[in-house]
Amino acid sequence: PDDRAALVLARAALAVLPADRVILDLPSSNLALQTALTRLGFAETFATARMYRGPAPRGSATLQAIATMELG
């Protein structure tokens, strides 16, 4: 999905989630979605470094957000 579709999905999820606390992990390269989520009240709380030995995998324009790393 593109940034617009990702934001539509995020808004739909926020409308039906029973929790008042929602955590998303976004690629740092997705500035448009970060900006849009900030306007919805999200705030960055920490950053991580993804490190590779050898060539890093090529990025995908379809990646919008991932499940939090705390889930394993």
CSV table of C-alpha atoms in Angstrom, one decimal:
chain,number,residue,atom,x,y,z
A,1,PRO,CA,0.0,0.0,0.0
A,2,ASP,CA,1.0,3.6,-0.4
A,3,ASP,CA,1.2,6.2,2.4
A,4,ARG,CA,-2.4,7.2,1.9
A,5,ALA,CA,-3.7,3.6,2.1
A,6,ALA,CA,-1.5,3.0,5.2
A,7,LEU,CA,-3.1,6.0,6.9
A,8,VAL,CA,-6.6,4.9,6.0
A,9,LEU,CA,-5.8,1.5,7.6
A,10,ALA,CA,-4.3,3.1,10.7
A,11,ARG,CA,-7.3,5.3,11.2
A,12,ALA,CA,-9.7,2.4,10.7
A,13,ALA,CA,-7.7,0.4,13.3
A,14,LEU,CA,-7.7,3.2,15.8
A,15,ALA,CA,-11.5,3.6,15.4
A,16,VAL,CA,-12.1,0.0,16.6
A,17,LEU,CA,-9.2,-0.8,18.9
A,18,PRO,CA,-10.4,-1.0,22.5
A,19,ALA,CA,-7.0,0.2,23.8
A,20,ASP,CA,-6.2,3.9,24.5
A,21,ARG,CA,-2.5,3.1,23.9
A,22,VAL,CA,-1.4,2.0,20.4
A,23,ILE,CA,2.3,1.4,19.4
A,24,LEU,CA,3.5,1.3,15.8
A,25,ASP,CA,7.0,0.8,14.5
A,26,LEU,CA,7.8,2.6,11.3
A,27,PRO,CA,10.7,2.5,9.0
A,28,SER,CA,12.7,5.8,9.4
A,29,SER,CA,12.5,6.3,5.7
A,30,ASN,CA,8.7,6.7,5.8
A,31,LEU,CA,8.6,10.4,6.7
A,32,ALA,CA,5.1,11.0,5.2
A,33,LEU,CA,3.5,8.4,7.4
A,34,GLN,CA,5.4,9.6,10.5
A,35,THR,CA,4.2,13.1,9.9
A,36,ALA,CA,0.6,12.0,9.4
A,37,LEU,CA,0.6,9.8,12.5
A,38,THR,CA,2.1,12.8,14.5
A,39,ARG,CA,-0.9,14.8,13.5
A,40,LEU,CA,-3.1,12.0,14.9
A,41,GLY,CA,-1.4,12.4,18.3
A,42,PHE,CA,1.4,9.8,18.0
A,43,ALA,CA,4.8,10.7,19.3
A,44,GLU,CA,8.2,9.0,18.8
A,45,THR,CA,9.3,7.5,22.1
A,46,PHE,CA,12.5,5.7,21.0
A,47,ALA,CA,14.6,4.7,18.0
A,48,THR,CA,16.5,1.6,17.2
A,49,ALA,CA,19.3,0.8,14.8
A,50,ARG,CA,18.9,-2.1,12.5
A,51,MET,CA,22.3,-3.4,11.7
A,52,TYR,CA,23.5,-5.8,9.0
A,53,ARG,CA,26.7,-7.6,8.4
A,54,GLY,CA,27.2,-7.7,4.7
A,55,PRO,CA,24.9,-5.9,2.2
A,56,ALA,CA,21.7,-4.7,3.7
A,57,PRO,CA,18.5,-6.0,2.1
A,58,ARG,CA,17.0,-3.7,-0.4
A,59,GLY,CA,14.2,-1.6,1.0
A,60,SER,CA,10.6,-2.0,-0.1
A,61,ALA,CA,8.3,0.9,-0.9
A,62,THR,CA,5.4,-1.3,0.2
A,63,LEU,CA,6.6,-1.6,3.8
A,64,GLN,CA,4.6,1.0,5.8
A,65,ALA,CA,4.8,-0.3,9.4
A,66,ILE,CA,5.8,-3.5,11.3
A,67,ALA,CA,4.7,-5.2,14.5
A,68,THR,CA,6.7,-4.0,17.4
A,69,MET,CA,10.0,-5.7,18.2
A,70,GLU,CA,8.8,-6.4,21.7
A,71,LEU,CA,6.7,-9.1,20.3
A,72,GLY,CA,9.8,-11.1,19.3
